[in-house]
Amino acid sequence: DFSAPLAALEAARRRGGAGAAGLELVGPDGGRWLDRHAPREGLAPYYNPLDPRVQAAMLDVIRELVARYERHPSLAGVAVQLSADGYAQLPGLEWGLDEATLARFEAERKLDLWAEGARTPTDRAALVLSKHRAAWTEWRCQTLATSYRRLAEVVAEGRSDRRLYLTTAHALDRPE
């Protein structure tokens, strides 16, 4: 259910600096999710699923799982739990507002929040959550849908009858 740290991402996160920008969930005031919400039994949305490196790490996990069990006749698919304590889903519109993610959003939507009057990163996030809320919502949904499609493609490689299942039993386990 992608709710535990991944070694490849933890190495980048520990190094910090520009290489870690965008890996973690950040709110509109620049605060990190993990600073505001303690992991429950070690489980948490440790990473930002809008970040391409997080998506690539998740793909690697699915690739390894499928490669390990692809010859087993009972492998009909892979289920990914969309959990409030995981990073296969986002906790709310106000998360994922780090500078790296906002830069990708702006580039893909051809926006310039600085030119619209944002003077600080907090102003930039406020513009996204107000004036550009619909575009932000759509972009996030499309980004995650593309990530899920890639996961599904990896699951189905070599056998078109294998499926990716997104389960939602724990998707709403937090108020956010």
Short mmCIF file of C-alpha atoms in Angstrom, two decimals:
data_model
loop_
_atom_site.label_atom_id
_atom_site.label_comp_id
_atom_site.label_asym_id
_atom_site.label_seq_id
_atom_site.Cartn_x
_atom_site.Cartn_y
_atom_site.Cartn_z
CA ASP A 1 0.00 0.00 0.00
CA PHE A 2 2.99 2.32 -0.42
CA SER A 3 2.94 3.53 3.16
CA ALA A 4 6.51 2.78 4.20
CA PRO A 5 9.77 4.46 3.21
CA LEU A 6 11.55 3.28 0.04
CA ALA A 7 15.35 3.00 0.11
CA ALA A 8 15.97 4.88 -3.15
CA LEU A 9 13.83 7.82 -2.09
CA GLU A 10 15.15 7.88 1.46
CA ALA A 11 18.71 8.21 0.17
CA ALA A 12 17.73 11.30 -1.85
CA ARG A 13 15.71 12.71 1.03
CA ARG A 14 18.60 12.30 3.48
CA ARG A 15 21.03 14.02 1.09
CA GLY A 16 18.65 16.98 1.07
CA GLY A 17 19.20 20.05 -1.05
CA ALA A 18 17.80 20.50 -4.53
CA GLY A 19 17.83 16.74 -5.11
CA ALA A 20 15.23 16.25 -2.39
CA ALA A 21 12.92 19.09 -3.49
CA GLY A 22 9.47 17.79 -4.30
CA LEU A 23 9.86 14.36 -2.70
CA GLU A 24 7.80 15.11 0.39
CA LEU A 25 4.29 16.42 0.80
CA VAL A 26 4.34 20.14 1.53
CA GLY A 27 1.40 22.34 2.47
CA PRO A 28 0.58 25.92 1.46
CA ASP A 29 2.71 27.40 4.24
CA GLY A 30 5.75 25.30 3.31
CA GLY A 31 5.26 22.86 6.20
CA ARG A 32 5.82 19.15 5.68
CA TRP A 33 3.03 16.59 6.17
CA LEU A 34 5.25 14.50 8.44
CA ASP A 35 5.91 17.46 10.71
CA ARG A 36 2.18 17.88 11.29
CA HIS A 37 1.01 14.25 11.30
CA ALA A 38 2.83 11.47 13.07
CA PRO A 39 3.03 8.15 11.23
CA ARG A 40 0.51 5.61 12.53
CA GLU A 41 2.31 2.39 13.39
CA GLY A 42 5.12 3.54 11.09
CA LEU A 43 2.77 4.07 8.14
CA ALA A 44 2.41 7.49 6.52
CA PRO A 45 2.28 9.29 3.18
CA TYR A 46 6.07 9.70 3.27
CA TYR A 47 6.32 11.02 -0.28
CA ASN A 48 4.62 13.25 -2.82
CA PRO A 49 3.00 11.01 -5.46
CA LEU A 50 3.02 13.92 -7.93
CA ASP A 51 6.82 13.76 -8.07
CA PRO A 52 8.21 11.77 -11.03
CA ARG A 53 10.89 10.18 -8.84
CA VAL A 54 8.26 8.90 -6.42
CA GLN A 55 6.26 7.53 -9.34
CA ALA A 56 9.39 5.85 -10.74
CA ALA A 57 10.19 4.28 -7.36
CA MET A 58 6.64 2.94 -7.12
CA LEU A 59 6.98 1.52 -10.64
CA ASP A 60 10.21 -0.19 -9.60
CA VAL A 61 8.43 -1.87 -6.68
CA ILE A 62 5.66 -3.13 -8.97
CA ARG A 63 8.21 -4.27 -11.59
CA GLU A 64 10.11 -6.24 -8.97
CA LEU A 65 6.94 -7.85 -7.63
CA VAL A 66 5.72 -8.85 -11.09
CA ALA A 67 9.16 -10.12 -12.15
CA ARG A 68 9.46 -12.20 -9.00
CA TYR A 69 6.06 -13.87 -9.40
CA GLU A 70 5.29 -13.62 -13.12
CA ARG A 71 5.58 -17.37 -13.69
CA HIS A 72 3.22 -18.24 -10.88
CA PRO A 73 -0.12 -19.26 -12.42
CA SER A 74 -2.15 -17.51 -9.74
CA LEU A 75 -0.71 -14.04 -10.45
CA ALA A 76 -3.75 -12.39 -11.99
CA GLY A 77 -2.89 -8.87 -10.95
CA VAL A 78 -1.56 -6.55 -8.30
CA ALA A 79 -3.67 -4.60 -5.83
CA VAL A 80 -2.50 -1.19 -4.64
CA GLN A 81 -4.23 0.05 -1.51
CA LEU A 82 -5.14 3.74 -1.74
CA SER A 83 -4.62 4.50 1.91
CA ALA A 84 -4.81 7.68 3.95
CA ASP A 85 -1.55 6.44 5.45
CA GLY A 86 0.13 5.92 2.09
CA TYR A 87 1.49 7.86 -0.85
CA ALA A 88 -0.47 6.20 -3.65
CA GLN A 89 -3.06 8.94 -3.14
CA LEU A 90 -2.99 12.55 -2.03
CA PRO A 91 -4.41 13.70 1.31
CA GLY A 92 -6.07 16.90 0.02
CA LEU A 93 -5.77 19.79 -2.39
CA GLU A 94 -3.55 21.73 0.00
CA TRP A 95 -0.78 19.11 -0.14
CA GLY A 96 1.82 18.81 -2.88
CA LEU A 97 2.44 22.57 -2.98
CA ASP A 98 6.23 22.44 -2.88
CA GLU A 99 8.22 24.59 -5.30
CA ALA A 100 9.24 21.70 -7.59
CA THR A 101 5.66 20.44 -7.99
CA LEU A 102 4.30 23.95 -8.50
CA ALA A 103 6.94 24.58 -11.18
CA ARG A 104 5.79 21.46 -13.08
CA PHE A 105 2.15 22.50 -12.68
CA GLU A 106 2.92 25.99 -14.00
CA ALA A 107 4.93 24.68 -16.94
CA GLU A 108 2.33 22.11 -17.98
CA ARG A 109 -0.57 24.57 -17.58
CA LYS A 110 1.40 27.47 -19.07
CA LEU A 111 0.97 29.66 -15.99
CA ASP A 112 3.26 32.15 -14.29
CA LEU A 113 2.13 32.62 -10.72
CA TRP A 114 4.95 35.08 -9.99
CA ALA A 115 3.69 37.30 -12.82
CA GLU A 116 0.19 37.10 -11.32
CA GLY A 117 1.42 38.86 -8.21
CA ALA A 118 2.78 36.07 -6.03
CA ARG A 119 5.65 37.51 -4.01
CA THR A 120 6.35 34.51 -1.80
CA PRO A 121 5.91 30.74 -2.06
CA THR A 122 2.94 31.11 0.31
CA ASP A 123 1.33 33.64 -2.08
CA ARG A 124 1.95 31.21 -4.93
CA ALA A 125 0.21 28.38 -3.07
CA ALA A 126 -2.70 30.70 -2.20
CA LEU A 127 -3.17 31.54 -5.90
CA VAL A 128 -3.21 27.84 -6.78
CA LEU A 129 -5.79 27.08 -4.10
CA SER A 130 -8.03 29.98 -5.10
CA LYS A 131 -7.82 31.33 -8.66
CA HIS A 132 -6.33 28.15 -10.15
CA ARG A 133 -8.08 25.61 -7.93
CA ALA A 134 -9.93 23.87 -10.78
CA ALA A 135 -6.78 23.63 -12.92
CA TRP A 136 -4.78 22.39 -9.89
CA THR A 137 -7.41 19.74 -9.13
CA GLU A 138 -7.52 18.57 -12.75
CA TRP A 139 -3.71 18.52 -13.07
CA ARG A 140 -3.30 16.49 -9.89
CA CYS A 141 -5.97 14.01 -11.02
CA GLN A 142 -4.40 13.65 -14.47
CA THR A 143 -0.92 13.23 -12.96
CA LEU A 144 -2.06 10.45 -10.65
CA ALA A 145 -4.16 8.81 -13.38
CA THR A 146 -1.10 8.73 -15.65
CA SER A 147 0.91 7.17 -12.83
CA TYR A 148 -1.75 4.50 -12.28
CA ARG A 149 -1.84 3.77 -16.03
CA ARG A 150 1.93 3.20 -15.99
CA LEU A 151 1.57 0.86 -13.01
CA ALA A 152 -1.17 -1.03 -14.88
CA GLU A 153 1.05 -1.34 -17.95
CA VAL A 154 3.85 -2.85 -15.87
CA VAL A 155 1.45 -5.32 -14.26
CA ALA A 156 0.13 -6.39 -17.68
CA GLU A 157 3.53 -6.68 -19.40
CA GLY A 158 3.75 -10.08 -21.04
CA ARG A 159 0.21 -11.07 -20.02
CA SER A 160 -2.67 -8.87 -21.01
CA ASP A 161 -5.01 -10.68 -18.60
CA ARG A 162 -3.20 -9.31 -15.52
CA ARG A 163 -4.74 -6.24 -13.93
CA LEU A 164 -3.86 -3.45 -11.55
CA TYR A 165 -6.48 -3.13 -8.84
CA LEU A 166 -6.80 0.09 -6.85
CA THR A 167 -8.48 -0.71 -3.57
CA THR A 168 -9.97 1.97 -1.37
CA ALA A 169 -10.80 0.28 1.96
CA HIS A 170 -8.54 2.70 3.88
CA ALA A 171 -8.65 5.72 1.58
CA LEU A 172 -10.63 7.87 4.01
CA ASP A 173 -9.03 6.84 7.32
CA ARG A 174 -7.87 10.40 8.11
CA PRO A 175 -9.98 13.55 8.28
CA GLU A 176 -8.00 15.15 5.43
#
